[in-house]
Coordinates of C-alpha atoms in Angstrom, one line a residue:
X6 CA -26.7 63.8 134.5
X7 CA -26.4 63.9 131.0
X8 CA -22.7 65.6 130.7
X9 CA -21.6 63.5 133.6
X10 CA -22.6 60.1 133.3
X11 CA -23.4 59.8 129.2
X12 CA -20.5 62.2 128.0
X13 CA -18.1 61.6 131.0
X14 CA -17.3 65.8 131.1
X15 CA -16.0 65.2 134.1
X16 CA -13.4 62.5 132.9
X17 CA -11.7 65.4 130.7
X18 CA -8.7 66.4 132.1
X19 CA -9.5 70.4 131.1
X20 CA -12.1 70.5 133.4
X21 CA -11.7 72.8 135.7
X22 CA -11.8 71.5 139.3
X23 CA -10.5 73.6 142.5
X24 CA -10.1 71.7 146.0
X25 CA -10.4 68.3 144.3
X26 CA -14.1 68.8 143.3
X27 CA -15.4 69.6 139.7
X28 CA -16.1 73.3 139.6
X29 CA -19.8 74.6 138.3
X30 CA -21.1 78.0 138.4
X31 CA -24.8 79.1 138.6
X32 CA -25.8 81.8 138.0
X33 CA -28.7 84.6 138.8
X34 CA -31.0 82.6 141.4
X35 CA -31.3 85.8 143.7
X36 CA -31.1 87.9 140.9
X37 CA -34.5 90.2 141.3
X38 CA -35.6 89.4 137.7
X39 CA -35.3 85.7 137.5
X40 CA -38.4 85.5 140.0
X41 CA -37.0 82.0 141.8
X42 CA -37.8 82.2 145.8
X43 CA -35.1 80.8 148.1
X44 CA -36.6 77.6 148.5
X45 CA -36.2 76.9 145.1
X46 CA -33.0 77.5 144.8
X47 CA -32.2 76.2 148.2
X48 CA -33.5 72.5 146.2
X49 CA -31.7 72.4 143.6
X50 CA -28.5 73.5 145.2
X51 CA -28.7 71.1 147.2
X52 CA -29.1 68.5 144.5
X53 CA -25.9 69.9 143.6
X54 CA -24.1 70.1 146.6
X55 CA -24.9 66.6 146.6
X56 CA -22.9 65.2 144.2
X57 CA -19.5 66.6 145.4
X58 CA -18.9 69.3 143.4
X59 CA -17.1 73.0 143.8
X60 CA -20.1 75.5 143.8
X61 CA -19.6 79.0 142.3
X62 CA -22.5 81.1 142.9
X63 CA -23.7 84.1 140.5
X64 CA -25.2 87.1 142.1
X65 CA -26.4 90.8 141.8
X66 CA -23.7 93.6 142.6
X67 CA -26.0 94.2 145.6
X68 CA -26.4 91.0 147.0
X69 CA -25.9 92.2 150.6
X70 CA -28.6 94.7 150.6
X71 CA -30.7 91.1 150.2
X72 CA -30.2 89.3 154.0
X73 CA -33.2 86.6 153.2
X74 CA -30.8 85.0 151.0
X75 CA -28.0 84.6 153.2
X76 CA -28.6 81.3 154.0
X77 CA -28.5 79.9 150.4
X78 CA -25.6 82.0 149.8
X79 CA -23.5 80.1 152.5
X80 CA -24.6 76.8 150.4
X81 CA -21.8 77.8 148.2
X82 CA -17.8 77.7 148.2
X83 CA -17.5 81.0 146.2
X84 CA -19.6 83.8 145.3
X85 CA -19.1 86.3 142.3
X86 CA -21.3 89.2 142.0
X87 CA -21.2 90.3 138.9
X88 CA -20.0 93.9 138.0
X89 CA -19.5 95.3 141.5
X90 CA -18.7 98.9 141.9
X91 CA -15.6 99.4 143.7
X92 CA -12.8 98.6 145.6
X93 CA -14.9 99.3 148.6
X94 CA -17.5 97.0 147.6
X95 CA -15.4 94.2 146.8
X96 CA -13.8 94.9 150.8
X97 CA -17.3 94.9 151.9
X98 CA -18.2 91.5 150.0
X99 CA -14.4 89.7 150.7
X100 CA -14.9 90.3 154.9
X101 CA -18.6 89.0 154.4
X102 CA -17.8 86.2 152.5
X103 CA -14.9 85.6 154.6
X104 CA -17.0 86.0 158.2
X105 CA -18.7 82.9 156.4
X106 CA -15.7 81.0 155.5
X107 CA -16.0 81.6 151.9
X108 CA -14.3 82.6 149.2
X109 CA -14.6 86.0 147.3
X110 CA -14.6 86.0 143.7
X111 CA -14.4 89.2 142.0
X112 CA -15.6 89.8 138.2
X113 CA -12.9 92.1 136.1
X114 CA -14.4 93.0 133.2
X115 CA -12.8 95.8 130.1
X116 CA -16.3 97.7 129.6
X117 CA -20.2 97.5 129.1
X118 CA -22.5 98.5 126.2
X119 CA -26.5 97.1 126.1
X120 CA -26.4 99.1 122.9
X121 CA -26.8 96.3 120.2
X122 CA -28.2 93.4 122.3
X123 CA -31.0 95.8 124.2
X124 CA -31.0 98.4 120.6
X125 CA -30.4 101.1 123.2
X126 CA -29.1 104.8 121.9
X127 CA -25.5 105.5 122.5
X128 CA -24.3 106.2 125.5
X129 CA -27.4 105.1 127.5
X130 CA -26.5 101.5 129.6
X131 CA -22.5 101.9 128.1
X132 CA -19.0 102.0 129.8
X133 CA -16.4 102.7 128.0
X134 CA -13.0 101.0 128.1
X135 CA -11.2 104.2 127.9
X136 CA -8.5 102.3 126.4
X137 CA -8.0 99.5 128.9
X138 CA -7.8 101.7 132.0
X139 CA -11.3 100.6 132.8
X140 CA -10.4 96.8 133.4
X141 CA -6.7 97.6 134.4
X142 CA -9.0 99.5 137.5
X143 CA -10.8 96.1 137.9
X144 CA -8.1 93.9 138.0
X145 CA -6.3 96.2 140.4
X146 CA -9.0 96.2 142.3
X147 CA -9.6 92.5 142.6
X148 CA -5.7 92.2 143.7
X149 CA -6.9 94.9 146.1
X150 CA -9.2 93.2 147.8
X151 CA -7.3 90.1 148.5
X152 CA -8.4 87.9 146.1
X153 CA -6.4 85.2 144.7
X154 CA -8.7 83.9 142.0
X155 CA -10.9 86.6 139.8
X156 CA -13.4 85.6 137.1
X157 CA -12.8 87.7 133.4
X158 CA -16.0 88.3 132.2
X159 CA -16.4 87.7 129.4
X160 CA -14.2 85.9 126.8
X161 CA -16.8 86.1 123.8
X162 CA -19.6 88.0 124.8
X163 CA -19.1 90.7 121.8
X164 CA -23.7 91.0 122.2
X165 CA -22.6 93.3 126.0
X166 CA -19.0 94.4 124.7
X167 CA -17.4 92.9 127.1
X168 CA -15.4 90.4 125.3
X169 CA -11.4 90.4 125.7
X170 CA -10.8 88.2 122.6
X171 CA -9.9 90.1 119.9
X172 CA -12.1 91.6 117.4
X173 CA -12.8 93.5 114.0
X174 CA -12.3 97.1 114.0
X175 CA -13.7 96.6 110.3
X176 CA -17.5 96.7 111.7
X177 CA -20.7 97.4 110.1
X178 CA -22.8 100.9 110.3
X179 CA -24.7 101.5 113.0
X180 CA -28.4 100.6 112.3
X181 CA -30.7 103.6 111.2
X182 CA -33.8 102.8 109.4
X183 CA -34.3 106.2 107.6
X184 CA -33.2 108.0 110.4
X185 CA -35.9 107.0 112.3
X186 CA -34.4 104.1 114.5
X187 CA -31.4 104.3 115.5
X188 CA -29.4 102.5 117.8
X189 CA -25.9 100.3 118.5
X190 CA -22.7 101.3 119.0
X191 CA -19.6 99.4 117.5
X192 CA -16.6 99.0 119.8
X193 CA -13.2 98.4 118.4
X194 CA -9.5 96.7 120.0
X195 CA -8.6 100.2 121.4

């Protein structure tokens, strides 16, 4: 209420709107972690849905393994599950979508690493870009599928290395306390 009525957001002419409607996404409410039940969610997407705007929902690569949320996943216009697997997925997730007359769309995203945000030990919870052919395989796959929108995931998020905007290849050591603790793994532009 804030944005909209105190700071007019939706007055700016860069916000993004599709169909007319202001777009927002939300994100994680079936996610297993986030502990909401559906009838949570189901309230405060409707509170949304409410005031007329262009619902994006964010869900877990597995989303269809989880049928007691189908319902509150129709609520939406579009839903993106965040790093699928494959091609096959994304067909799996487009015709689902689509028997509900929604929209698929799919993440594309130029590698992984939970290695500085989560201190893990390289290569544990890491993809590697393996110089671009990694997304190149996402993109082509959400063209694949059908899709005419994809979401690039993520811009800046340098903390999961899966930022596209360019960055340092002049980064610092990899943290080791003595040799007792280390962890992280630096990526650079290749």
């Amino acid at each position: 209420n804030y944005l909209v009525n105190q700071s007019g957001i939706l007055n700016d002419p860069r916000y993004l709107r599709e169909n007319g409607k202001p777009v927002l996404f939300i994100w994680g409410f079936s996610v297993p972690d986030r502990n909401f039940t559906v009838s949570q969610a189901d309230q405060i997407i409707n509170w949304f849905t409410n005031q007329n705007l262009y619902l994006i929902g964010g869900v877990h690569s597995s989303w269809q393994a989880n049928s007691s949320w189908f319902a509150h996943y129709q609520k939406y216009d579009q839903l993106l599950a965040w790093m699928e697997s494959s091609l096959t997925d994304l067909n799996s997730q487009k015709s689902q979508l689509n028997g509900w007359g929604m929209k698929i769309l799919p993440h594309a995203w130029p590698g992984f690493s939970w290695n500085n945000l989560q201190k893990t030990v390289f290569p544990s919870s890491y993809t590697s870009r393996n110089g671009g052919a990694f997304y190149w395989t996402r993109l082509y796959n959400a063209i694949s599928c059908g899709a005419d929108q994809l979401f690039l995931g993520m811009f800046d998020e340098y903390d999961e290395g899966t930022a596209i905007m360019p960055m340092s290849d002049n980064h610092p050591d990899i943290y080791n306390a003595g040799g007792t603790n280390t962890w992280g793994n630096y990526l650079d532009n290749e």
